[in-house]
Tab-separated table of C-alpha atoms and ligand atoms in Angstrom:
chain	number	residue	atom	x	y	z
Y	1	MET	CA	-33.256	-18.748	-5.720
Y	2	ALA	CA	-34.127	-15.092	-5.879
Y	3	GLN	CA	-33.224	-13.490	-9.122
Y	4	LEU	CA	-34.170	-10.366	-11.038
Y	5	TRP	CA	-34.984	-12.002	-14.341
Y	6	GLY	CA	-36.890	-14.997	-15.748
Y	7	GLY	CA	-39.595	-13.655	-18.053
Y	8	ARG	CA	-38.120	-15.113	-21.214
Y	9	PHE	CA	-37.253	-18.468	-19.654
Y	10	THR	CA	-39.438	-21.597	-19.708
Y	11	LYS	CA	-37.397	-23.618	-17.279
Y	12	ALA	CA	-35.874	-22.924	-13.902
Y	13	THR	CA	-32.094	-22.506	-13.723
Y	14	ASP	CA	-30.182	-25.637	-12.891
Y	15	GLN	CA	-29.032	-25.368	-9.269
Y	16	MET	CA	-25.373	-25.832	-10.128
Y	17	VAL	CA	-25.617	-23.161	-12.801
Y	18	TYR	CA	-27.298	-20.847	-10.356
Y	19	ASP	CA	-24.619	-21.391	-7.725
Y	20	PHE	CA	-21.814	-20.959	-10.250
Y	21	ASN	CA	-23.314	-17.718	-11.487
Y	22	ALA	CA	-24.245	-16.229	-8.124
Y	23	SER	CA	-22.004	-13.602	-6.563
Y	24	ILE	CA	-23.815	-12.850	-3.289
Y	25	SER	CA	-21.245	-14.738	-1.204
Y	26	PHE	CA	-18.692	-12.020	-1.959
Y	27	ASP	CA	-20.539	-9.002	-3.364
Y	28	LYS	CA	-22.541	-8.718	-0.149
Y	29	ARG	CA	-19.673	-6.493	0.933
Y	30	LEU	CA	-21.008	-3.883	-1.444
Y	31	TYR	CA	-24.335	-3.440	0.365
Y	32	ARG	CA	-23.623	0.095	1.552
Y	33	GLN	CA	-22.368	1.323	-1.799
Y	34	ASP	CA	-25.290	-0.389	-3.531
Y	35	ILE	CA	-27.817	1.341	-1.280
Y	36	GLU	CA	-26.112	4.737	-1.481
Y	37	GLY	CA	-26.056	4.479	-5.271
Y	38	SER	CA	-29.747	3.596	-5.304
Y	39	LEU	CA	-30.582	6.509	-3.011
Y	40	ALA	CA	-28.917	8.935	-5.416
Y	41	HIS	CA	-30.563	7.273	-8.418
Y	42	VAL	CA	-34.040	7.508	-6.930
Y	43	LYS	CA	-33.612	11.157	-5.898
Y	44	MET	CA	-32.607	11.961	-9.437
Y	45	LEU	CA	-35.505	9.956	-10.931
Y	46	ALA	CA	-37.982	11.978	-8.876
Y	47	GLN	CA	-36.338	15.280	-9.743
Y	48	GLN	CA	-36.650	14.364	-13.410
Y	49	GLY	CA	-40.343	13.530	-12.963
Y	50	ILE	CA	-39.754	9.835	-13.690
Y	51	LEU	CA	-40.959	8.875	-10.212
Y	52	THR	CA	-43.448	10.715	-8.034
Y	53	GLU	CA	-42.355	12.318	-4.784
Y	54	GLU	CA	-44.385	9.738	-2.850
Y	55	GLU	CA	-42.670	6.901	-4.635
Y	56	ARG	CA	-39.299	8.519	-3.986
Y	57	ASP	CA	-39.986	8.978	-0.299
Y	58	ALA	CA	-41.212	5.429	0.111
Y	59	ILE	CA	-38.154	4.047	-1.659
Y	60	ILE	CA	-35.779	6.223	0.367
Y	61	ALA	CA	-37.361	5.152	3.630
Y	62	GLY	CA	-37.231	1.519	2.534
Y	63	LEU	CA	-33.576	1.682	1.483
Y	64	GLU	CA	-32.548	3.490	4.648
Y	65	GLY	CA	-34.383	0.847	6.669
Y	66	ILE	CA	-32.503	-1.931	4.878
Y	67	LEU	CA	-29.182	-0.199	5.465
Y	68	ALA	CA	-29.889	0.291	9.168
Y	69	ASP	CA	-31.079	-3.306	9.577
Y	70	VAL	CA	-28.084	-4.779	7.790
Y	71	GLU	CA	-25.722	-2.652	9.859
Y	72	SER	CA	-27.372	-3.542	13.147
Y	73	GLY	CA	-27.387	-7.218	12.215
Y	74	VAL	CA	-31.204	-7.551	12.215
Y	75	LEU	CA	-31.188	-8.301	8.499
Y	76	GLU	CA	-28.780	-10.921	7.243
Y	77	ILE	CA	-27.573	-11.045	3.657
Y	78	THR	CA	-28.122	-14.700	2.807
Y	79	SER	CA	-27.256	-16.802	-0.212
Y	80	GLU	CA	-30.870	-17.156	-1.264
Y	81	TYR	CA	-30.286	-14.087	-3.463
Y	82	GLU	CA	-28.225	-14.120	-6.645
Y	83	ASP	CA	-26.312	-10.958	-5.854
Y	84	ILE	CA	-26.374	-7.881	-3.639
Y	85	HIS	CA	-28.519	-5.957	-6.129
Y	86	SER	CA	-31.232	-8.648	-6.023
Y	87	PHE	CA	-31.041	-8.738	-2.244
Y	88	VAL	CA	-31.644	-5.010	-1.896
Y	89	GLU	CA	-34.390	-4.839	-4.474
Y	90	ALA	CA	-36.236	-7.907	-3.140
Y	91	ASN	CA	-36.099	-6.554	0.392
Y	92	LEU	CA	-37.258	-3.161	-0.734
Y	93	THR	CA	-40.297	-4.556	-2.500
Y	94	GLU	CA	-41.080	-6.686	0.529
Y	95	ARG	CA	-41.033	-3.548	2.686
Y	96	ILE	CA	-42.801	-0.988	0.528
Y	97	GLY	CA	-44.654	-2.988	-2.107
Y	98	ASP	CA	-44.861	-2.152	-5.806
Y	99	ALA	CA	-43.017	1.192	-5.555
Y	100	GLY	CA	-39.906	-0.880	-4.848
Y	101	LYS	CA	-40.119	-2.355	-8.329
Y	102	LYS	CA	-39.617	1.106	-9.809
Y	103	LEU	CA	-36.165	1.588	-8.304
Y	104	HIS	CA	-34.423	-0.056	-11.238
Y	105	THR	CA	-35.961	2.302	-13.826
Y	106	GLY	CA	-33.298	3.611	-16.206
Y	107	ARG	CA	-30.617	1.439	-14.693
Y	108	SER	CA	-28.938	-1.894	-15.361
Y	109	ARG	CA	-26.974	-4.097	-13.032
Y	110	ASN	CA	-24.051	-3.377	-15.324
Y	111	ASP	CA	-23.821	0.307	-14.446
Y	112	GLN	CA	-24.981	-0.472	-10.924
Y	113	VAL	CA	-22.148	-2.886	-10.190
Y	114	ALA	CA	-19.666	-0.597	-11.944
Y	115	LEU	CA	-20.769	2.148	-9.561
Y	116	ASP	CA	-20.723	-0.043	-6.442
Y	117	MET	CA	-17.239	-1.323	-7.134
Y	118	ARG	CA	-15.921	2.120	-7.942
Y	119	MET	CA	-17.299	3.533	-4.695
Y	120	TYR	CA	-15.875	0.617	-2.721
Y	121	VAL	CA	-12.435	0.992	-4.267
Y	122	ARG	CA	-12.606	4.759	-3.806
Y	123	ASP	CA	-13.090	4.291	-0.043
Y	124	ALA	CA	-10.352	1.687	0.050
Y	125	VAL	CA	-7.902	4.048	-1.680
Y	126	LYS	CA	-8.545	6.614	1.049
Y	127	GLU	CA	-8.069	4.054	3.790
Y	128	THR	CA	-4.776	2.830	2.338
Y	129	ASP	CA	-3.604	6.424	2.151
Y	130	ARG	CA	-4.540	6.997	5.788
Y	131	GLN	CA	-2.614	3.908	6.871
Y	132	LEU	CA	0.430	4.946	4.862
Y	133	LEU	CA	0.365	8.305	6.606
Y	134	GLN	CA	0.505	6.540	9.994
Y	135	LEU	CA	3.500	4.540	8.827
Y	136	LEU	CA	5.245	7.675	7.556
Y	137	LYS	CA	4.780	9.368	10.932
Y	138	VAL	CA	6.529	6.494	12.663
Y	139	LEU	CA	9.342	6.561	10.103
Y	140	GLN	CA	9.767	10.289	10.650
Y	141	ARG	CA	10.038	9.802	14.409
Y	142	ILE	CA	12.682	7.103	13.995
Y	143	MET	CA	14.579	9.390	11.640
Y	144	GLU	CA	14.459	12.330	14.031
Y	145	GLU	CA	15.827	10.155	16.839
Y	146	ASN	CA	18.636	8.558	14.866
Y	147	LEU	CA	20.513	11.252	12.987
Y	148	ASP	CA	23.747	10.078	14.583
Y	149	THR	CA	23.059	6.372	14.869
Y	150	PHE	CA	25.799	5.067	12.602
Y	151	MET	CA	25.345	1.845	10.731
Y	152	PRO	CA	26.809	0.184	7.684
Y	153	GLY	CA	25.165	0.979	4.361
Y	154	PHE	CA	25.169	-2.044	2.072
Y	155	THR	CA	25.493	-2.829	-1.601
Y	156	HIS	CA	25.312	-6.499	-2.682
Y	157	LEU	CA	24.536	-7.111	1.012
Y	158	GLN	CA	28.207	-6.288	1.650
Y	159	LYS	CA	29.114	-3.461	3.960
Y	160	ALA	CA	29.838	-0.504	1.712
Y	161	GLN	CA	29.918	2.943	3.340
Y	162	PRO	CA	28.698	4.203	6.677
Y	163	VAL	CA	25.255	5.768	6.850
Y	164	THR	CA	22.879	6.470	9.689
Y	165	LEU	CA	19.722	4.698	10.714
Y	166	ALA	CA	17.866	7.929	9.942
Y	167	HIS	CA	19.189	7.828	6.410
Y	168	HIS	CA	18.360	4.149	5.900
Y	169	VAL	CA	14.827	4.589	7.207
Y	170	GLY	CA	14.566	7.753	5.120
Y	171	ALA	CA	14.833	5.618	1.987
Y	172	TYR	CA	11.592	3.906	2.990
Y	173	PHE	CA	10.032	7.247	3.779
Y	174	GLU	CA	10.542	8.194	0.120
Y	175	MET	CA	9.054	4.905	-1.092
Y	176	PHE	CA	5.906	5.172	0.962
Y	177	LYS	CA	5.575	8.823	0.055
Y	178	ARG	CA	5.576	7.843	-3.620
Y	179	ASP	CA	3.000	5.167	-2.818
Y	180	ARG	CA	0.722	7.841	-1.436
Y	181	SER	CA	1.133	10.030	-4.470
Y	182	ARG	CA	0.178	7.081	-6.679
Y	183	LEU	CA	-3.038	6.728	-4.697
Y	184	VAL	CA	-3.798	10.404	-5.138
Y	185	ASP	CA	-3.390	10.040	-8.911
Y	186	ILE	CA	-5.569	6.955	-9.055
Y	187	TYR	CA	-8.280	8.639	-7.047
Y	188	LYS	CA	-8.399	11.624	-9.383
Y	189	ARG	CA	-8.594	9.459	-12.475
Y	190	MET	CA	-11.260	7.100	-11.151
Y	191	ASN	CA	-13.551	9.634	-9.542
Y	192	TYR	CA	-16.150	9.770	-12.346
Y	193	CYS	CA	-19.596	8.278	-12.035
Y	194	PRO	CA	-20.690	5.404	-14.331
Y	195	LEU	CA	-24.307	5.469	-13.126
Y	196	GLY	CA	-26.668	6.197	-16.005
Y	197	ALA	CA	-24.656	4.205	-18.545
Y	198	GLY	CA	-27.391	1.555	-18.375
Y	199	ALA	CA	-26.571	-1.872	-19.754
Y	200	LEU	CA	-24.126	-0.349	-22.250
Y	201	ALA	CA	-25.893	2.278	-24.366
Y	202	GLY	CA	-27.389	4.755	-21.932
Y	203	THR	CA	-31.131	4.976	-21.663
Y	204	THR	CA	-34.104	6.742	-23.209
Y	205	TYR	CA	-35.207	8.162	-19.847
Y	206	PRO	CA	-34.126	11.774	-19.319
Y	207	LEU	CA	-31.613	10.993	-16.551
Y	208	ASP	CA	-29.607	13.783	-14.984
Y	209	ARG	CA	-26.191	12.144	-14.709
Y	210	ASP	CA	-24.563	15.299	-13.394
Y	211	LEU	CA	-26.899	15.229	-10.435
Y	212	THR	CA	-26.212	11.598	-9.467
Y	213	ALA	CA	-22.487	12.159	-9.917
Y	214	GLN	CA	-22.660	15.160	-7.637
Y	215	LEU	CA	-24.829	13.440	-5.019
Y	216	LEU	CA	-22.305	10.628	-4.812
Y	217	GLY	CA	-19.253	12.879	-4.531
Y	218	PHE	CA	-17.848	12.260	-8.014
Y	219	ASP	CA	-16.152	14.923	-10.118
Y	220	GLY	CA	-18.638	14.309	-12.916
Y	221	PRO	CA	-20.232	11.549	-15.007
Y	222	THR	CA	-18.167	9.213	-17.202
Y	223	LEU	CA	-18.327	10.156	-20.884
Y	224	ASN	CA	-18.849	6.896	-22.753
Y	225	SER	CA	-21.517	4.450	-21.652
Y	226	MET	CA	-19.806	1.385	-23.135
Y	227	ASP	CA	-16.549	2.232	-21.404
Y	228	SER	CA	-18.435	3.012	-18.189
Y	229	VAL	CA	-19.760	-0.522	-17.770
Y	230	SER	CA	-16.608	-2.290	-18.896
Y	231	ASP	CA	-13.836	-0.188	-17.384
Y	232	ARG	CA	-11.937	-1.873	-14.564
Y	233	ASP	CA	-8.739	0.163	-15.033
Y	234	TYR	CA	-9.138	1.680	-11.595
Y	235	VAL	CA	-9.138	-1.813	-10.049
Y	236	ILE	CA	-5.967	-2.643	-11.948
Y	237	GLU	CA	-4.307	0.631	-10.995
Y	238	TYR	CA	-5.216	0.220	-7.361
Y	239	LEU	CA	-4.021	-3.388	-7.249
Y	240	SER	CA	-0.831	-2.263	-8.929
Y	241	ALA	CA	-0.353	0.439	-6.277
Y	242	LEU	CA	-1.086	-2.132	-3.539
Y	243	SER	CA	1.448	-4.498	-5.108
Y	244	THR	CA	4.086	-1.777	-5.020
Y	245	ILE	CA	3.248	-1.012	-1.387
Y	246	MET	CA	3.620	-4.708	-0.560
Y	247	MET	CA	6.904	-4.855	-2.468
Y	248	HIS	CA	8.193	-1.985	-0.314
Y	249	LEU	CA	6.883	-3.561	2.891
Y	250	SER	CA	8.430	-6.842	1.858
Y	251	ARG	CA	11.877	-5.348	1.263
Y	252	PHE	CA	11.730	-3.609	4.622
Y	253	SER	CA	10.552	-6.851	6.251
Y	254	GLU	CA	13.463	-8.703	4.722
Y	255	GLU	CA	15.882	-6.191	6.227
Y	256	ILE	CA	14.235	-6.428	9.617
Y	257	ILE	CA	14.479	-10.219	9.476
Y	258	ILE	CA	18.198	-9.926	8.711
Y	259	TRP	CA	18.736	-7.228	11.361
Y	260	ASN	CA	16.880	-9.321	13.926
Y	261	SER	CA	19.031	-12.416	13.322
Y	262	ASN	CA	21.580	-13.559	15.896
Y	263	GLU	CA	24.368	-12.709	13.480
Y	264	TYR	CA	23.328	-9.068	13.179
Y	265	ARG	CA	21.390	-8.129	16.319
Y	266	PHE	CA	20.795	-4.629	14.959
Y	267	VAL	CA	17.231	-4.643	16.229
Y	268	GLU	CA	15.052	-6.306	18.751
Y	269	ILE	CA	11.439	-6.849	17.845
Y	270	ASP	CA	9.091	-6.182	20.735
Y	271	ASP	CA	7.702	-9.275	22.461
Y	272	ALA	CA	4.209	-8.198	21.470
Y	273	TYR	CA	5.207	-8.466	17.804
Y	274	SER	CA	7.210	-11.690	17.809
Y	275	THR	CA	6.399	-15.328	18.347
Y	276	GLY	CA	8.113	-18.341	19.881
Y	277	SER	CA	8.883	-21.830	18.701
Y	278	SER	CA	7.019	-24.882	20.022
Y	279	ILE	CA	10.230	-26.878	20.238
Y	280	MET	CA	13.185	-24.489	20.506
Y	281	PRO	CA	12.816	-22.483	23.714
Y	282	GLN	CA	15.496	-19.933	22.784
Y	283	LYS	CA	13.686	-18.700	19.675
Y	284	LYS	CA	12.001	-15.367	19.157
Y	285	ASN	CA	10.847	-15.285	15.591
Y	286	PRO	CA	10.097	-12.279	13.354
Y	287	ASP	CA	6.847	-13.849	12.105
Y	288	ILE	CA	5.069	-10.580	11.395
Y	289	ALA	CA	7.829	-9.420	9.073
Y	290	GLU	CA	7.925	-12.846	7.443
Y	291	LEU	CA	4.168	-12.932	6.928
Y	292	VAL	CA	4.137	-9.457	5.431
Y	293	ARG	CA	6.894	-10.575	3.062
Y	294	GLY	CA	4.962	-13.761	2.304
Y	295	LYS	CA	1.592	-12.132	1.755
Y	296	THR	CA	3.069	-9.967	-0.972
Y	297	GLY	CA	2.511	-12.954	-3.261
Y	298	ARG	CA	-1.259	-12.988	-2.971
Y	299	VAL	CA	-1.526	-9.254	-3.640
Y	300	TYR	CA	0.525	-9.660	-6.826
Y	301	ALA	CA	-1.735	-12.618	-7.652
Y	302	SER	CA	-4.829	-10.414	-7.504
Y	303	LEU	CA	-3.202	-7.963	-9.901
Y	304	MET	CA	-2.212	-10.767	-12.297
Y	305	GLY	CA	-5.706	-12.219	-12.004
Y	306	ILE	CA	-7.613	-9.123	-13.021
Y	307	LEU	CA	-5.116	-8.224	-15.764
Y	308	THR	CA	-5.590	-11.681	-17.228
Y	309	THR	CA	-9.365	-11.628	-16.848
Y	310	MET	CA	-9.637	-8.325	-18.682
Y	311	LYS	CA	-7.199	-8.922	-21.498
Y	312	GLY	CA	-9.459	-10.581	-24.061
Y	313	LEU	CA	-12.810	-9.040	-23.275
Y	314	PRO	CA	-14.807	-7.485	-26.088
Y	315	LEU	CA	-16.889	-4.421	-25.285
Y	316	ALA	CA	-18.969	-3.887	-23.304
Y	317	TYR	CA	-19.930	-5.771	-20.086
Y	318	ASN	CA	-19.091	-9.478	-19.840
Y	319	LYS	CA	-19.755	-11.740	-16.900
Y	320	ASP	CA	-16.010	-12.369	-16.634
Y	321	MET	CA	-15.876	-9.012	-14.894
Y	322	GLN	CA	-17.603	-10.449	-11.861
Y	323	GLU	CA	-14.157	-11.926	-11.199
Y	324	ASP	CA	-12.877	-8.442	-10.339
Y	325	LYS	CA	-14.161	-8.705	-6.779
Y	326	GLU	CA	-12.717	-11.568	-4.768
Y	327	GLY	CA	-9.101	-10.809	-5.662
Y	328	THR	CA	-9.581	-7.115	-5.009
Y	329	PHE	CA	-11.248	-7.723	-1.652
Y	330	ASP	CA	-8.528	-10.158	-0.669
Y	331	ALA	CA	-5.789	-7.692	-1.625
Y	332	ILE	CA	-7.496	-4.896	0.308
Y	333	ASP	CA	-7.890	-7.100	3.390
Y	334	THR	CA	-4.295	-8.202	3.129
Y	335	VAL	CA	-2.855	-4.699	2.877
Y	336	ASN	CA	-5.271	-3.460	5.549
Y	337	SER	CA	-3.837	-5.979	7.973
Y	338	CYS	CA	-0.189	-5.710	6.872
Y	339	LEU	CA	0.146	-1.929	7.056
Y	340	PRO	CA	-0.983	-1.347	10.657
Y	341	LEU	CA	0.817	-4.446	11.937
Y	342	PHE	CA	4.026	-3.434	10.241
Y	343	THR	CA	3.659	0.102	11.592
Y	344	GLY	CA	3.099	-1.229	15.112
Y	345	MET	CA	6.074	-3.564	14.862
Y	346	LEU	CA	8.314	-0.731	13.720
Y	347	ASP	CA	7.003	1.674	16.319
Y	348	THR	CA	7.879	-0.706	19.157
Y	349	MET	CA	11.146	-2.031	17.744
Y	350	LYS	CA	14.385	-1.428	19.655
Y	351	PHE	CA	17.460	-0.409	17.695
Y	352	ASN	CA	20.790	-1.605	19.105
Y	353	LYS	CA	22.747	1.505	18.272
Y	354	ASN	CA	26.092	0.262	19.605
Y	355	VAL	CA	25.897	-2.934	17.614
Y	356	MET	CA	25.084	-1.011	14.462
Y	357	GLU	CA	27.988	1.364	14.938
Y	358	ALA	CA	30.431	-1.442	15.753
Y	359	SER	CA	29.320	-3.250	12.631
Y	360	ALA	CA	29.953	-0.180	10.490
Y	361	LYS	CA	33.445	0.100	11.975
Y	362	ASN	CA	34.345	-3.523	11.479
Y	363	GLY	CA	33.326	-3.694	7.882
Y	364	PHE	CA	35.884	-1.254	6.428
Y	365	THR	CA	33.026	1.033	5.474
Y	366	ASN	CA	35.502	3.924	5.770
Y	367	ALA	CA	37.880	2.491	3.148
Y	368	THR	CA	36.586	5.021	0.584
Y	369	ASP	CA	37.316	7.793	3.068
Y	370	VAL	CA	40.893	6.567	3.480
Y	371	ALA	CA	41.243	6.896	-0.299
Y	372	ASP	CA	39.575	10.316	-0.268
Y	373	TYR	CA	42.027	11.429	2.441
Y	374	LEU	CA	44.947	10.498	0.203
Y	375	VAL	CA	43.370	12.304	-2.751
Y	376	ASN	CA	43.148	15.414	-0.592
Y	377	HIS	CA	46.865	14.991	0.077
Y	378	GLY	CA	47.746	14.946	-3.603
Y	379	VAL	CA	47.638	11.192	-4.348
Y	380	PRO	CA	45.758	10.373	-7.609
Y	381	PHE	CA	42.486	8.533	-6.878
Y	382	ARG	CA	43.467	5.317	-8.691
Y	383	ASP	CA	46.634	5.015	-6.578
Y	384	ALA	CA	44.750	5.987	-3.441
Y	385	HIS	CA	42.214	3.215	-4.169
Y	386	GLY	CA	45.067	0.669	-4.332
Y	387	ILE	CA	46.705	1.895	-1.135
Y	388	SER	CA	43.422	1.773	0.762
Y	389	GLY	CA	42.785	-1.738	-0.557
Y	390	ARG	CA	46.200	-2.928	0.668
Y	391	LEU	CA	45.495	-1.426	4.083
Y	392	VAL	CA	42.220	-3.379	4.215
Y	393	LEU	CA	44.146	-6.541	3.413
Y	394	LYS	CA	46.550	-5.740	6.239
Y	395	CYS	CA	43.614	-5.211	8.621
Y	396	ILE	CA	42.061	-8.549	7.656
Y	397	ALA	CA	45.373	-10.305	8.365
Y	398	LYS	CA	45.674	-8.557	11.742
Y	399	ASN	CA	41.950	-8.778	12.523
Y	400	LYS	CA	41.676	-5.014	13.045
Y	401	ALA	CA	39.506	-2.138	11.882
Y	402	LEU	CA	41.111	0.594	9.736
Y	403	ASP	CA	40.757	3.023	12.638
Y	404	ASP	CA	42.863	0.683	14.787
Y	405	LEU	CA	45.968	0.678	12.560
Y	406	THR	CA	48.946	2.552	13.989
Y	407	LEU	CA	50.261	5.575	12.131
Y	408	GLU	CA	53.352	3.511	11.240
Y	409	GLU	CA	51.172	0.846	9.697
Y	410	PHE	CA	49.413	3.512	7.634
Y	411	ARG	CA	52.710	5.059	6.558
Y	412	GLU	CA	54.105	1.694	5.429
Y	413	GLU	CA	51.708	2.037	2.491
Y	414	SER	CA	51.997	5.808	1.899
Y	415	ASP	CA	53.864	8.631	3.579
Y	416	ALA	CA	50.973	10.974	2.775
Y	417	PHE	CA	49.301	9.745	5.988
Y	418	GLU	CA	49.524	12.109	8.983
Y	419	ALA	CA	48.117	11.965	12.485
Y	420	ASP	CA	44.887	13.596	11.333
Y	421	ILE	CA	43.961	10.391	9.424
Y	422	TYR	CA	42.094	9.085	12.508
Y	423	ASP	CA	39.839	12.044	12.631
Y	424	ALA	CA	39.323	11.940	8.868
Y	425	ILE	CA	38.079	8.350	8.895
Y	426	SER	CA	36.102	8.304	12.124
Y	427	MET	CA	32.515	7.183	11.654
Y	428	LYS	CA	31.309	10.618	12.628
Y	429	THR	CA	33.470	12.430	10.069
Y	430	CYS	CA	32.716	9.905	7.333
Y	431	VAL	CA	29.009	10.465	7.689
Y	432	GLU	CA	28.994	14.136	8.522
Y	433	LYS	CA	31.055	15.118	5.530
Y	434	ARG	CA	28.486	13.575	3.233
Y	435	LEU	CA	26.427	16.671	2.768
Y	436	THR	CA	25.180	16.492	-0.795
Y	437	GLU	CA	21.409	16.755	-0.989
Y	438	GLY	CA	19.904	13.437	0.072
Y	439	ALA	CA	23.144	12.201	1.693
Y	440	PRO	CA	23.375	10.940	5.305
Y	441	GLY	CA	25.322	13.908	6.775
Y	442	GLU	CA	23.388	15.435	9.644
Y	443	ALA	CA	22.942	18.881	8.093
Y	444	ALA	CA	21.683	17.335	4.838
Y	445	MET	CA	19.330	15.051	6.747
Y	446	ARG	CA	17.914	17.924	8.777
Y	447	LYS	CA	16.820	19.643	5.584
Y	448	VAL	CA	15.010	16.492	4.508
Y	449	LEU	CA	13.361	16.128	7.907
Y	450	GLU	CA	12.082	19.673	7.580
Y	451	ILE	CA	10.582	18.901	4.160
Y	452	ASN	CA	9.061	15.673	5.516
Y	453	LYS	CA	7.561	17.535	8.437
Y	454	LYS	CA	5.783	19.990	6.169
Y	455	TYR	CA	4.670	17.116	3.961
Y	456	LEU	CA	3.188	15.226	6.922
Y	457	GLU	CA	1.298	18.310	8.043
Y	458	SER	CA	-0.129	19.024	4.597
Y	459	VAL	CA	-3.451	17.535	3.590
Y	460	HIS	CA	-4.078	16.347	0.109
Z	1	LIG	N1	-22.661	-9.824	-10.336
Z	1	LIG	C1	-22.374	-9.065	-11.504
Z	1	LIG	C2	-20.940	-8.555	-11.460
Z	1	LIG	O1	-20.373	-8.565	-10.422
Z	1	LIG	C3	-23.286	-7.900	-11.562
Z	1	LIG	C4	-23.650	-7.469	-12.943
Z	1	LIG	C5	-24.455	-8.484	-13.586
Z	1	LIG	N2	-24.928	-8.064	-14.826
Z	1	LIG	C6	-25.507	-8.929	-15.656
Z	1	LIG	N3	-25.919	-8.482	-16.743
Z	1	LIG	N4	-25.639	-10.163	-15.321
Z	1	LIG	O2	-20.358	-8.165	-12.447
């Protein structure tokens, strides 16, 4: 048991209590943030005359040594320490002697852990953003290549109107673009430094909080010390953003699973991204998509967990908050594995363009266009809707697509039909005439691709 307290105790901690209380098994992940925070703190303490320059230099050398040794694997973070803060401080004192004991001057583990977690989440936000950008680049490529790959657009999972693969994928482009903008917002809001808040009420030492904030790349210090040690909003916001990302990935996965089925055959998942069955030799399963869909649950769970942990807490720090870590780490690990795998799966996926187009044709997705044709020939829309519906019925009875009806068959329902009906309801016309902003028509899509291209090149 190595702990940072004990002076007011007359008995050793019960081992079970110690184990229950200890957080080293998971907060050891924070070693780098913990050391970087301490480096900034000690530089500031010396600048303020609270530590001597010799003490500062000894502590810096000690901390840098610990960091290097942990990273090279020479120094292992073991469970003999209560938490990562105790581990670093104990090792420091072992290395440099009594000067090490001065590191914690003007600081509490409450502001220390608030800082460590904030820095960890801050890095994670950036990494998620980077991975989303990779995904968006793949989506953009698929869009560029499939402006005229016709496919059915669905509502209620029923074929509705024809769209293109570019347009369908473009919907996900918008979702993941919004996900990135959420991360940018979160980053801005969270990028204030809690170090110097002490246990809850600041400290009597003349700390320069602007300096530590600046050294650690924050936009400034937080403005209320009680809030600083008890705020976990940024964890909640980030987990909420991750949940939304997973929800989007999960919807896309669901579509890929459907498209990959024998009934659809719209896509073929690359062998490198699918798995077989131990008993059914014919199977090629979309496991990656299924796992991404499945793992969405645990990311939501982390969000629910921290929301529930925080809901009844009085100000300021409470030990409950130690529960912010495992769920957050698990969610980060989950998204960090889902995003690149999903991107890789998509990047290598084959789209069966002919199957998609045939499916759009066979699903009466141009029935609205038949009605629109009639409207353009003076038939009121309500009547046109009825005529088109009766033609669909006729097609079902004859097992034909609308395009395959003879002109006589069309004219049995309305003499407004002329020979140009075939052109008017061809897949190409149906899609290309849809030119409102955001619609699947090629000219409309090209404008969007141009905007996307600029967006992907911009840095923010
Ligand atoms: N392990 C604690 C946490 O993660 C660190 C802060 C402990 N502070 C305290 N006063 N015991 O929240």
